[in-house]
mmCIF file of C-alpha atoms in Angstrom:
data_model
loop_
_atom_site.group_PDB
_atom_site.id
_atom_site.type_symbol
_atom_site.label_atom_id
_atom_site.label_comp_id
_atom_site.label_asym_id
_atom_site.label_seq_id
_atom_site.Cartn_x
_atom_site.Cartn_y
_atom_site.Cartn_z
ATOM 1 C CA MET A 1240 134.413 -34.361 89.336
ATOM 2 C CA ALA A 1241 138.229 -34.397 89.410
ATOM 3 C CA VAL A 1242 140.317 -34.876 86.299
ATOM 4 C CA ALA A 1243 143.927 -36.008 86.817
ATOM 5 C CA ILE A 1244 146.475 -34.325 84.542
ATOM 6 C CA THR A 1245 150.157 -35.329 84.424
ATOM 7 C CA ASP A 1246 153.079 -33.193 83.260
ATOM 8 C CA LYS A 1247 155.222 -35.643 81.276
ATOM 9 C CA GLU A 1248 158.437 -33.576 81.561
ATOM 10 C CA SER A 1249 158.464 -33.090 85.335
ATOM 11 C CA ASN A 1250 156.471 -36.214 86.190
ATOM 12 C CA ASP A 1251 154.417 -34.023 88.460
ATOM 13 C CA SER A 1252 150.712 -34.641 88.619
ATOM 14 C CA PHE A 1253 148.001 -32.403 89.885
ATOM 15 C CA GLU A 1254 144.253 -32.497 90.122
ATOM 16 C CA LEU A 1255 141.973 -30.109 88.218
ATOM 17 C CA THR A 1256 138.630 -29.749 89.909
ATOM 18 C CA GLN A 1257 135.907 -29.235 87.334
ATOM 19 C CA ASN A 1258 132.164 -29.593 87.302
ATOM 20 C CA PRO A 1259 131.288 -30.675 83.737
ATOM 21 C CA SER A 1260 127.765 -29.247 84.091
ATOM 22 C CA ASP A 1261 128.780 -25.704 85.067
ATOM 23 C CA TRP A 1262 131.486 -23.100 84.613
ATOM 24 C CA ASP A 1263 134.606 -23.272 86.785
ATOM 25 C CA GLY A 1264 133.789 -19.837 88.187
ATOM 26 C CA PRO A 1265 132.704 -16.316 87.264
ATOM 27 C CA ASP A 1266 135.971 -15.758 85.363
ATOM 28 C CA ASP A 1267 135.878 -18.977 83.315
ATOM 29 C CA VAL A 1268 137.548 -18.121 79.990
ATOM 30 C CA ASP A 1269 135.254 -20.502 78.106
ATOM 31 C CA ASN A 1270 132.170 -18.582 79.228
ATOM 32 C CA PRO A 1271 131.034 -16.410 76.258
ATOM 33 C CA ARG A 1272 130.033 -13.658 78.712
ATOM 34 C CA ASN A 1273 133.718 -13.249 79.545
ATOM 35 C CA TRP A 1274 134.755 -12.761 75.923
ATOM 36 C CA PRO A 1275 136.143 -9.355 74.828
ATOM 37 C CA THR A 1276 133.472 -6.818 73.901
ATOM 38 C CA TRP A 1277 134.427 -6.786 70.201
ATOM 39 C CA LYS A 1278 134.001 -10.553 70.042
ATOM 40 C CA LYS A 1279 130.573 -10.424 71.688
ATOM 41 C CA VAL A 1280 129.469 -7.643 69.327
ATOM 42 C CA PHE A 1281 130.713 -9.691 66.362
ATOM 43 C CA HIS A 1282 128.698 -12.759 67.416
ATOM 44 C CA SER A 1283 125.641 -10.619 68.237
ATOM 45 C CA ALA A 1284 125.701 -8.906 64.833
ATOM 46 C CA ILE A 1285 125.578 -12.197 62.916
ATOM 47 C CA PRO A 1286 122.010 -13.244 63.924
ATOM 48 C CA ALA A 1287 120.780 -9.635 63.589
ATOM 49 C CA ILE A 1288 122.093 -9.112 60.049
ATOM 50 C CA TYR A 1289 121.179 -12.666 59.045
ATOM 51 C CA SER A 1290 117.591 -12.139 60.243
ATOM 52 C CA PHE A 1291 117.432 -8.837 58.366
ATOM 53 C CA GLY A 1292 118.597 -10.383 55.088
ATOM 54 C CA LEU A 1293 116.443 -13.478 55.499
ATOM 55 C CA SER A 1294 113.267 -11.513 56.212
ATOM 56 C CA THR A 1295 114.050 -9.004 53.459
ATOM 57 C CA GLY A 1296 113.581 -11.911 51.062
ATOM 58 C CA ILE A 1297 109.904 -12.017 51.997
ATOM 59 C CA SER A 1298 109.039 -8.705 50.419
ATOM 60 C CA THR A 1299 111.746 -7.864 47.854
ATOM 61 C CA PHE A 1300 109.760 -10.167 45.605
ATOM 62 C CA VAL A 1301 106.591 -8.050 45.915
ATOM 63 C CA ALA A 1302 107.857 -5.536 43.356
ATOM 64 C CA GLY A 1303 108.361 -8.366 40.872
ATOM 65 C CA ILE A 1304 104.824 -9.743 41.125
ATOM 66 C CA PRO A 1305 103.478 -7.805 38.080
ATOM 67 C CA LEU A 1306 106.455 -9.005 36.012
ATOM 68 C CA LEU A 1307 105.880 -12.574 37.161
ATOM 69 C CA MET A 1308 102.202 -12.316 36.203
ATOM 70 C CA ARG A 1309 103.071 -11.200 32.681
ATOM 71 C CA GLN A 1310 105.832 -13.766 32.111
ATOM 72 C CA PHE A 1311 103.912 -16.829 33.301
ATOM 73 C CA GLN A 1312 100.356 -15.588 32.587
ATOM 74 C CA LEU A 1313 99.272 -15.831 36.236
ATOM 75 C CA THR A 1314 96.609 -14.274 38.405
ATOM 76 C CA ARG A 1315 97.834 -12.041 41.212
ATOM 77 C CA THR A 1316 96.831 -14.626 43.839
ATOM 78 C CA VAL A 1317 98.893 -17.380 42.202
ATOM 79 C CA ALA A 1318 101.816 -15.024 41.583
ATOM 80 C CA LEU A 1319 102.006 -14.358 45.341
ATOM 81 C CA LEU A 1320 102.768 -18.048 46.060
ATOM 82 C CA PRO A 1321 106.590 -17.582 46.065
ATOM 83 C CA VAL A 1322 106.122 -14.939 48.770
ATOM 84 C CA THR A 1323 103.544 -16.918 50.737
ATOM 85 C CA LEU A 1324 105.367 -20.263 50.789
ATOM 86 C CA TYR A 1325 108.699 -18.619 51.616
ATOM 87 C CA THR A 1326 106.963 -17.168 54.681
ATOM 88 C CA VAL A 1327 105.334 -20.530 55.522
ATOM 89 C CA GLY A 1328 108.836 -21.974 55.678
ATOM 90 C CA PHE A 1329 109.488 -19.685 58.657
ATOM 91 C CA ILE A 1330 107.016 -21.808 60.633
ATOM 92 C CA ILE A 1331 108.725 -25.105 59.881
ATOM 93 C CA GLY A 1332 112.416 -24.184 59.968
ATOM 94 C CA PRO A 1333 112.651 -22.921 63.576
ATOM 95 C CA SER A 1334 110.558 -25.869 64.802
ATOM 96 C CA ILE A 1335 113.187 -28.241 63.424
ATOM 97 C CA SER A 1336 116.337 -26.305 64.306
ATOM 98 C CA SER A 1337 115.400 -25.462 67.893
ATOM 99 C CA PRO A 1338 115.639 -29.031 69.307
ATOM 100 C CA PHE A 1339 118.797 -29.713 67.298
ATOM 101 C CA SER A 1340 120.431 -26.608 68.766
ATOM 102 C CA GLU A 1341 119.781 -27.894 72.283
ATOM 103 C CA LEU A 1342 121.631 -31.110 71.460
ATOM 104 C CA TYR A 1343 124.356 -29.952 69.086
ATOM 105 C CA GLY A 1344 124.762 -26.258 69.862
ATOM 106 C CA ARG A 1345 123.862 -23.038 68.088
ATOM 107 C CA ARG A 1346 126.826 -22.828 65.729
ATOM 108 C CA MET A 1347 125.694 -25.941 63.871
ATOM 109 C CA ILE A 1348 122.406 -24.215 63.001
ATOM 110 C CA TYR A 1349 124.233 -21.243 61.443
ATOM 111 C CA TRP A 1350 126.624 -23.519 59.558
ATOM 112 C CA THR A 1351 123.810 -25.593 58.028
ATOM 113 C CA ASN A 1352 121.074 -22.993 57.485
ATOM 114 C CA PHE A 1353 123.136 -20.463 55.545
ATOM 115 C CA PRO A 1354 124.274 -22.906 52.812
ATOM 116 C CA MET A 1355 120.720 -24.231 52.401
ATOM 117 C CA LEU A 1356 119.343 -20.697 52.046
ATOM 118 C CA VAL A 1357 121.965 -19.771 49.425
ATOM 119 C CA ILE A 1358 121.565 -22.985 47.392
ATOM 120 C CA PHE A 1359 117.759 -23.016 47.346
ATOM 121 C CA ASP A 1360 117.448 -19.281 46.641
ATOM 122 C CA ALA A 1361 120.034 -19.518 43.849
ATOM 123 C CA ILE A 1362 118.095 -22.351 42.196
ATOM 124 C CA ALA A 1363 114.864 -20.353 42.507
ATOM 125 C CA ALA A 1364 116.470 -17.267 40.971
ATOM 126 C CA ALA A 1365 118.045 -19.232 38.114
ATOM 127 C CA SER A 1366 114.831 -21.060 37.191
ATOM 128 C CA ASN A 1367 112.520 -20.158 34.333
ATOM 129 C CA ASN A 1368 109.769 -22.452 35.568
ATOM 130 C CA PHE A 1369 107.136 -21.163 37.990
ATOM 131 C CA THR A 1370 106.709 -24.515 39.756
ATOM 132 C CA VAL A 1371 110.456 -24.784 40.394
ATOM 133 C CA LEU A 1372 110.452 -21.195 41.641
ATOM 134 C CA VAL A 1373 107.667 -21.884 44.149
ATOM 135 C CA ILE A 1374 109.165 -25.158 45.423
ATOM 136 C CA PHE A 1375 112.661 -23.801 45.984
ATOM 137 C CA ARG A 1376 111.420 -20.574 47.524
ATOM 138 C CA PHE A 1377 109.574 -22.753 50.042
ATOM 139 C CA LEU A 1378 112.700 -24.848 50.667
ATOM 140 C CA ALA A 1379 114.757 -21.649 51.087
ATOM 141 C CA GLY A 1380 112.302 -20.473 53.749
ATOM 142 C CA VAL A 1381 112.457 -23.798 55.580
ATOM 143 C CA GLY A 1382 116.204 -24.295 55.246
ATOM 144 C CA GLY A 1383 117.257 -20.756 56.068
ATOM 145 C CA SER A 1384 114.875 -19.766 58.860
ATOM 146 C CA GLY A 1385 116.228 -22.013 61.608
ATOM 147 C CA VAL A 1386 118.546 -19.218 62.736
ATOM 148 C CA LEU A 1387 115.465 -17.297 63.916
ATOM 149 C CA ALA A 1388 115.070 -19.920 66.663
ATOM 150 C CA VAL A 1389 118.620 -19.550 68.010
ATOM 151 C CA GLY A 1390 119.375 -15.851 67.474
ATOM 152 C CA ALA A 1391 117.855 -14.704 70.761
ATOM 153 C CA GLY A 1392 119.593 -17.585 72.547
ATOM 154 C CA THR A 1393 122.926 -16.553 71.049
ATOM 155 C CA ILE A 1394 122.529 -13.042 72.451
ATOM 156 C CA SER A 1395 121.500 -14.313 75.895
ATOM 157 C CA ASP A 1396 124.574 -16.588 75.885
ATOM 158 C CA LEU A 1397 126.831 -13.590 75.319
ATOM 159 C CA TRP A 1398 125.434 -10.845 77.526
ATOM 160 C CA ASP A 1399 124.365 -10.435 81.137
ATOM 161 C CA PRO A 1400 120.602 -9.914 81.658
ATOM 162 C CA LYS A 1401 121.078 -6.195 82.361
ATOM 163 C CA ASP A 1402 122.687 -5.714 78.920
ATOM 164 C CA ALA A 1403 120.857 -8.382 76.908
ATOM 165 C CA GLY A 1404 117.689 -6.286 76.555
ATOM 166 C CA ARG A 1405 119.458 -3.343 74.916
ATOM 167 C CA VAL A 1406 121.722 -5.475 72.731
ATOM 168 C CA GLY A 1407 118.762 -7.623 71.731
ATOM 169 C CA LEU A 1408 116.959 -4.616 70.256
ATOM 170 C CA SER A 1409 118.971 -4.968 67.048
ATOM 171 C CA TYR A 1410 117.948 -8.610 66.739
ATOM 172 C CA ILE A 1411 114.320 -7.859 67.571
ATOM 173 C CA LEU A 1412 114.209 -5.031 65.042
ATOM 174 C CA ALA A 1413 115.854 -6.958 62.186
ATOM 175 C CA PRO A 1414 112.932 -9.296 61.294
ATOM 176 C CA PHE A 1415 110.638 -6.247 61.166
ATOM 177 C CA LEU A 1416 112.959 -3.931 59.244
ATOM 178 C CA GLY A 1417 113.734 -6.603 56.646
ATOM 179 C CA PRO A 1418 110.194 -7.115 55.302
ATOM 180 C CA THR A 1419 109.507 -3.388 55.607
ATOM 181 C CA LEU A 1420 112.474 -2.266 53.513
ATOM 182 C CA GLY A 1421 112.137 -5.230 51.150
ATOM 183 C CA PRO A 1422 109.579 -3.613 48.782
ATOM 184 C CA LEU A 1423 111.737 -0.489 48.529
ATOM 185 C CA ILE A 1424 114.931 -2.463 47.875
ATOM 186 C CA GLY A 1425 113.201 -4.805 45.439
ATOM 187 C CA ALA A 1426 111.520 -2.023 43.451
ATOM 188 C CA TYR A 1427 114.724 -0.067 42.837
ATOM 189 C CA VAL A 1428 116.913 -3.121 42.198
ATOM 190 C CA ILE A 1429 114.454 -4.594 39.680
ATOM 191 C CA ALA A 1430 114.133 -1.223 37.900
ATOM 192 C CA GLU A 1431 117.921 -0.854 37.819
ATOM 193 C CA TYR A 1432 118.463 -4.276 36.232
ATOM 194 C CA GLY A 1433 116.060 -4.180 33.320
ATOM 195 C CA ASN A 1434 112.844 -5.104 35.152
ATOM 196 C CA ASP A 1435 114.137 -8.624 35.831
ATOM 197 C CA TRP A 1436 112.240 -10.099 38.807
ATOM 198 C CA LYS A 1437 115.105 -12.541 39.472
ATOM 199 C CA PHE A 1438 117.184 -9.756 40.986
ATOM 200 C CA ALA A 1439 114.608 -9.559 43.799
ATOM 201 C CA ILE A 1440 116.137 -12.865 44.960
ATOM 202 C CA TRP A 1441 119.757 -12.210 44.022
ATOM 203 C CA VAL A 1442 119.815 -9.011 46.098
ATOM 204 C CA VAL A 1443 119.015 -11.049 49.242
ATOM 205 C CA LEU A 1444 122.081 -13.225 48.676
ATOM 206 C CA ILE A 1445 124.174 -10.090 48.126
ATOM 207 C CA ILE A 1446 122.990 -8.675 51.476
ATOM 208 C CA LEU A 1447 123.849 -11.945 53.213
ATOM 209 C CA ALA A 1448 127.299 -12.388 51.617
ATOM 210 C CA PRO A 1449 129.193 -10.678 54.509
ATOM 211 C CA VAL A 1450 127.234 -12.792 56.991
ATOM 212 C CA GLY A 1451 128.358 -15.941 55.206
ATOM 213 C CA LEU A 1452 131.988 -14.934 55.687
ATOM 214 C CA ALA A 1453 131.415 -14.065 59.357
ATOM 215 C CA ILE A 1454 129.655 -17.371 60.098
ATOM 216 C CA ALA A 1455 132.804 -19.247 59.070
ATOM 217 C CA PHE A 1456 134.615 -17.677 62.058
ATOM 218 C CA MET A 1457 131.840 -18.203 64.612
ATOM 219 C CA GLN A 1458 132.513 -19.984 67.882
ATOM 220 C CA GLU A 1459 130.031 -21.963 69.910
ATOM 221 C CA THR A 1460 128.054 -19.942 72.466
ATOM 222 C CA SER A 1461 125.735 -22.575 73.945
ATOM 223 C CA LYS A 1462 126.760 -23.312 77.534
ATOM 224 C CA SER A 1463 125.779 -26.978 77.469
ATOM 225 C CA ARG A 1464 127.609 -27.595 74.190
ATOM 226 C CA ILE A 1465 130.767 -25.748 75.308
ATOM 227 C CA LEU A 1466 130.892 -27.750 78.555
ATOM 228 C CA TYR A 1467 130.288 -31.002 76.675
ATOM 229 C CA LEU A 1468 133.116 -30.313 74.239
ATOM 230 C CA ARG A 1469 135.429 -29.246 77.069
ATOM 231 C CA ALA A 1470 134.718 -32.403 79.058
ATOM 232 C CA LYS A 1471 135.326 -34.465 75.932
ATOM 233 C CA ARG A 1472 138.603 -32.620 75.293
ATOM 234 C CA LEU A 1473 139.770 -33.287 78.860
ATOM 235 C CA GLY A 1474 138.997 -36.980 78.515
ATOM 236 C CA SER A 1475 136.085 -37.081 80.943
ATOM 237 C CA HIS A 1476 133.829 -40.100 80.803
ATOM 238 C CA LEU A 1477 130.733 -39.189 78.803
ATOM 239 C CA ASN A 1478 127.687 -41.382 78.595
ATOM 240 C CA ALA A 1479 126.947 -42.036 74.925
ATOM 241 C CA GLU A 1480 123.262 -41.992 74.071
ATOM 242 C CA SER A 1481 121.721 -44.312 71.523
ATOM 243 C CA LYS A 1482 120.132 -42.954 68.352
ATOM 244 C CA SER A 1483 116.666 -43.872 69.609
ATOM 245 C CA VAL A 1484 117.164 -41.807 72.781
ATOM 246 C CA VAL A 1485 118.425 -38.844 70.748
ATOM 247 C CA MET A 1486 115.465 -39.064 68.376
ATOM 248 C CA LYS A 1487 113.048 -39.169 71.311
ATOM 249 C CA LYS A 1488 114.650 -36.036 72.742
ATOM 250 C CA ILE A 1489 114.362 -34.266 69.381
ATOM 251 C CA GLY A 1490 110.717 -35.283 69.018
ATOM 252 C CA LYS A 1491 109.913 -34.141 72.548
ATOM 253 C CA ALA A 1492 111.652 -30.807 71.978
ATOM 254 C CA MET A 1493 109.742 -30.251 68.715
ATOM 255 C CA LEU A 1494 106.432 -30.780 70.514
ATOM 256 C CA LYS A 1495 107.374 -28.568 73.460
ATOM 257 C CA PRO A 1496 106.405 -25.236 71.788
ATOM 258 C CA LEU A 1497 102.992 -26.654 70.876
ATOM 259 C CA HIS A 1498 102.543 -27.909 74.444
ATOM 260 C CA MET A 1499 103.444 -24.475 75.835
ATOM 261 C CA CYS A 1500 100.998 -22.722 73.497
ATOM 262 C CA LEU A 1501 98.169 -25.056 74.495
ATOM 263 C CA PHE A 1502 98.745 -25.261 78.246
ATOM 264 C CA GLU A 1503 100.523 -21.984 79.133
ATOM 265 C CA PRO A 1504 98.011 -19.098 78.900
ATOM 266 C CA LEU A 1505 100.732 -16.421 78.799
ATOM 267 C CA ALA A 1506 102.569 -18.173 75.964
ATOM 268 C CA PHE A 1507 99.310 -18.778 74.090
ATOM 269 C CA PHE A 1508 98.014 -15.215 74.180
ATOM 270 C CA LEU A 1509 101.419 -13.641 73.547
ATOM 271 C CA SER A 1510 101.946 -15.951 70.553
ATOM 272 C CA LEU A 1511 98.465 -15.131 69.280
ATOM 273 C CA TYR A 1512 99.118 -11.400 69.642
ATOM 274 C CA THR A 1513 102.500 -11.649 67.897
ATOM 275 C CA ALA A 1514 101.079 -13.808 65.105
ATOM 276 C CA PHE A 1515 98.300 -11.292 64.495
ATOM 277 C CA ASN A 1516 100.787 -8.411 64.291
ATOM 278 C CA PHE A 1517 102.998 -10.285 61.838
ATOM 279 C CA ALA A 1518 99.943 -11.252 59.789
ATOM 280 C CA MET A 1519 98.922 -7.602 59.538
ATOM 281 C CA ILE A 1520 102.408 -6.522 58.448
ATOM 282 C CA PHE A 1521 102.781 -9.287 55.867
ATOM 283 C CA SER A 1522 99.287 -8.704 54.491
ATOM 284 C CA PHE A 1523 100.331 -5.118 53.726
ATOM 285 C CA PHE A 1524 102.984 -6.375 51.300
ATOM 286 C CA GLY A 1525 100.400 -7.952 49.045
ATOM 287 C CA SER A 1526 97.529 -5.502 49.529
ATOM 288 C CA TYR A 1527 99.205 -2.105 49.734
ATOM 289 C CA ALA A 1528 101.134 -2.560 46.501
ATOM 290 C CA TYR A 1529 97.781 -3.134 44.815
ATOM 291 C CA VAL A 1530 96.015 -0.263 46.618
ATOM 292 C CA TYR A 1531 98.650 2.394 45.975
ATOM 293 C CA THR A 1532 99.089 1.481 42.303
ATOM 294 C CA THR A 1533 95.371 1.264 41.459
ATOM 295 C CA VAL A 1534 93.819 3.904 43.766
ATOM 296 C CA TYR A 1535 96.618 6.485 43.937
ATOM 297 C CA GLY A 1536 98.485 5.650 40.717
ATOM 298 C CA PHE A 1537 101.877 5.148 42.395
ATOM 299 C CA THR A 1538 104.793 3.487 40.606
ATOM 300 C CA GLU A 1539 106.463 0.426 42.154
ATOM 301 C CA GLN A 1540 109.305 2.618 43.453
ATOM 302 C CA GLU A 1541 106.845 5.046 45.041
ATOM 303 C CA VAL A 1542 105.005 2.136 46.650
ATOM 304 C CA GLY A 1543 108.318 0.981 48.135
ATOM 305 C CA LEU A 1544 108.894 4.420 49.612
ATOM 306 C CA CYS A 1545 105.524 4.214 51.387
ATOM 307 C CA TYR A 1546 106.860 1.398 53.564
ATOM 308 C CA ILE A 1547 109.357 3.786 55.156
ATOM 309 C CA ALA A 1548 106.366 4.739 57.326
ATOM 310 C CA VAL A 1549 106.599 1.288 58.906
ATOM 311 C CA VAL A 1550 110.265 1.920 59.710
ATOM 312 C CA VAL A 1551 109.244 5.145 61.468
ATOM 313 C CA GLY A 1552 106.718 3.135 63.476
ATOM 314 C CA PHE A 1553 109.405 0.630 64.478
ATOM 315 C CA LEU A 1554 111.709 3.434 65.607
ATOM 316 C CA PHE A 1555 108.919 4.760 67.825
ATOM 317 C CA ALA A 1556 108.482 1.222 69.167
ATOM 318 C CA ILE A 1557 112.205 1.000 70.002
ATOM 319 C CA ALA A 1558 112.064 4.347 71.788
ATOM 320 C CA THR A 1559 109.057 3.163 73.779
ATOM 321 C CA PHE A 1560 110.756 -0.117 74.682
ATOM 322 C CA GLY A 1561 113.936 1.719 75.662
ATOM 323 C CA TYR A 1562 112.014 4.083 77.908
ATOM 324 C CA PHE A 1563 110.253 1.319 79.817
ATOM 325 C CA ASP A 1564 113.456 -0.755 79.965
ATOM 326 C CA ALA A 1565 115.360 2.172 81.486
ATOM 327 C CA THR A 1566 112.631 3.012 83.997
ATOM 328 C CA LYS A 1567 110.131 0.322 84.961
ATOM 329 C CA TYR A 1568 112.324 -2.700 84.216
ATOM 330 C CA ARG A 1569 115.413 -1.290 85.962
ATOM 331 C CA GLU A 1570 113.334 -0.400 89.012
ATOM 332 C CA GLU A 1571 112.071 -3.971 89.125
ATOM 333 C CA MET A 1572 115.628 -5.308 88.811
ATOM 334 C CA VAL A 1573 116.666 -3.323 91.882
ATOM 335 C CA ARG A 1574 113.586 -4.373 93.818
ATOM 336 C CA THR A 1575 113.954 -8.116 93.042
ATOM 337 C CA ASN A 1576 117.771 -8.267 93.076
ATOM 338 C CA ASN A 1577 117.991 -9.112 89.339
ATOM 339 C CA LYS A 1578 115.263 -11.757 89.535
ATOM 340 C CA VAL A 1579 112.730 -9.978 87.337
ATOM 341 C CA ALA A 1580 109.707 -11.846 86.016
ATOM 342 C CA PRO A 1581 109.666 -11.854 82.176
ATOM 343 C CA GLU A 1582 106.231 -10.200 82.174
ATOM 344 C CA HIS A 1583 107.913 -6.904 83.051
ATOM 345 C CA ARG A 1584 109.229 -6.737 79.475
ATOM 346 C CA LEU A 1585 105.648 -6.208 78.275
ATOM 347 C CA TYR A 1586 105.094 -2.616 79.399
ATOM 348 C CA SER A 1587 105.767 -1.267 75.896
ATOM 349 C CA ALA A 1588 103.326 -3.808 74.427
ATOM 350 C CA LEU A 1589 100.623 -2.631 76.822
ATOM 351 C CA PHE A 1590 101.192 0.891 75.567
ATOM 352 C CA GLY A 1591 101.417 0.118 71.845
ATOM 353 C CA CYS A 1592 98.603 -2.409 71.539
ATOM 354 C CA TRP A 1593 96.002 0.387 71.498
ATOM 355 C CA LEU A 1594 97.502 1.917 68.355
ATOM 356 C CA ILE A 1595 96.874 -1.234 66.283
ATOM 357 C CA PRO A 1596 93.045 -1.007 66.103
ATOM 358 C CA ILE A 1597 93.285 2.734 65.405
ATOM 359 C CA GLY A 1598 95.569 2.137 62.436
ATOM 360 C CA LEU A 1599 93.412 -0.726 61.134
ATOM 361 C CA PHE A 1600 90.275 1.417 61.399
ATOM 362 C CA VAL A 1601 91.874 4.122 59.244
ATOM 363 C CA SER A 1602 93.119 1.456 56.843
ATOM 364 C CA ALA A 1603 89.598 0.083 56.422
ATOM 365 C CA SER A 1604 88.225 3.523 55.549
ATOM 366 C CA ASN A 1605 87.338 4.484 51.997
ATOM 367 C CA LYS A 1606 90.728 4.980 50.325
ATOM 368 C CA LYS A 1607 89.326 7.275 47.657
ATOM 369 C CA ALA A 1608 88.076 9.652 50.332
ATOM 370 C CA LEU A 1609 91.499 9.791 52.008
ATOM 371 C CA HIS A 1610 94.579 11.630 50.835
ATOM 372 C CA SER A 1611 97.528 9.292 50.249
ATOM 373 C CA SER A 1612 99.501 10.947 53.067
ATOM 374 C CA THR A 1613 96.698 10.161 55.549
ATOM 375 C CA SER A 1614 96.722 6.551 54.441
ATOM 376 C CA ILE A 1615 100.500 6.376 54.895
ATOM 377 C CA VAL A 1616 100.326 7.851 58.411
ATOM 378 C CA GLN A 1617 98.084 5.006 59.550
ATOM 379 C CA ILE A 1618 100.884 2.568 58.606
ATOM 380 C CA VAL A 1619 103.059 4.193 61.270
#
């Protein structure tokens, strides 16, 4: 379309040719991929650090479970509810935020999710009632986890495909490193502050404080939203949609992931595989604290140190991914002229999937017959 712009001082008019549904060209200044490197790194770091802090909140609380049991006279199963329901919120939050991000951009998700996470977690930490603690931990999980649905999209908005894989490693690693280091962070923070389990929640907000400041300076990265706002700024005619149409779009977008899981075999099996891996990792937070304290007589701090083995495993996973990305994936990029099928990102998964049953087999062995170091190696 053509937008007429008039210079009031010279009375000259000229025509600006612009397609409101695409960039003006490869050098369009509004395109996030043309931003300075420091600006792209800044916007890429926000979802990575946010995801790390958010997921750390899953397991920092594990070290406080015995204290919670004594204060409220609970069984271990009931005491794990603040951890469990916080994690359940990670299912609901991204399902809600994803369709909204398609309509209103990614920045809106950051600007709304962070305040909800801080408010709900602060109420949970300040409470002296177990029911209030459980409810607001669940709401913190729901309200704060929407960023997980837009983080990968933010990175793909900023970087070309050849760079997105390497930059995205930090974002991919963050949700794994967070829960892994959480027990270690929680154990030492709780011990430092008079065995008060509330600091297992406060420390998460402390980690996320710099992210909150950075989010205030974020710019929109979603292409569709940037082009919409630019067209609106230039006075282009935009078709306003009714509320009913918008709600239908949101409902359809919320059902789309379920539709893909049911009718796309690749999406179904990859989701199942990922869900199983996450379930195994999260189950360790509740079970290994019990195993290492009762079987091996570890303190809570020593139990936290055991999870460093998981970090070592993740570093091996990154090295494996980097190797296949630099060899197999790059070769495929050259062969297909940058039109690589997404399945070629799965080479590292094909390699690593065989290590999972081996580790689980060792884990299921008689703990009393194994030295603690052997048990820790299987976590890797």
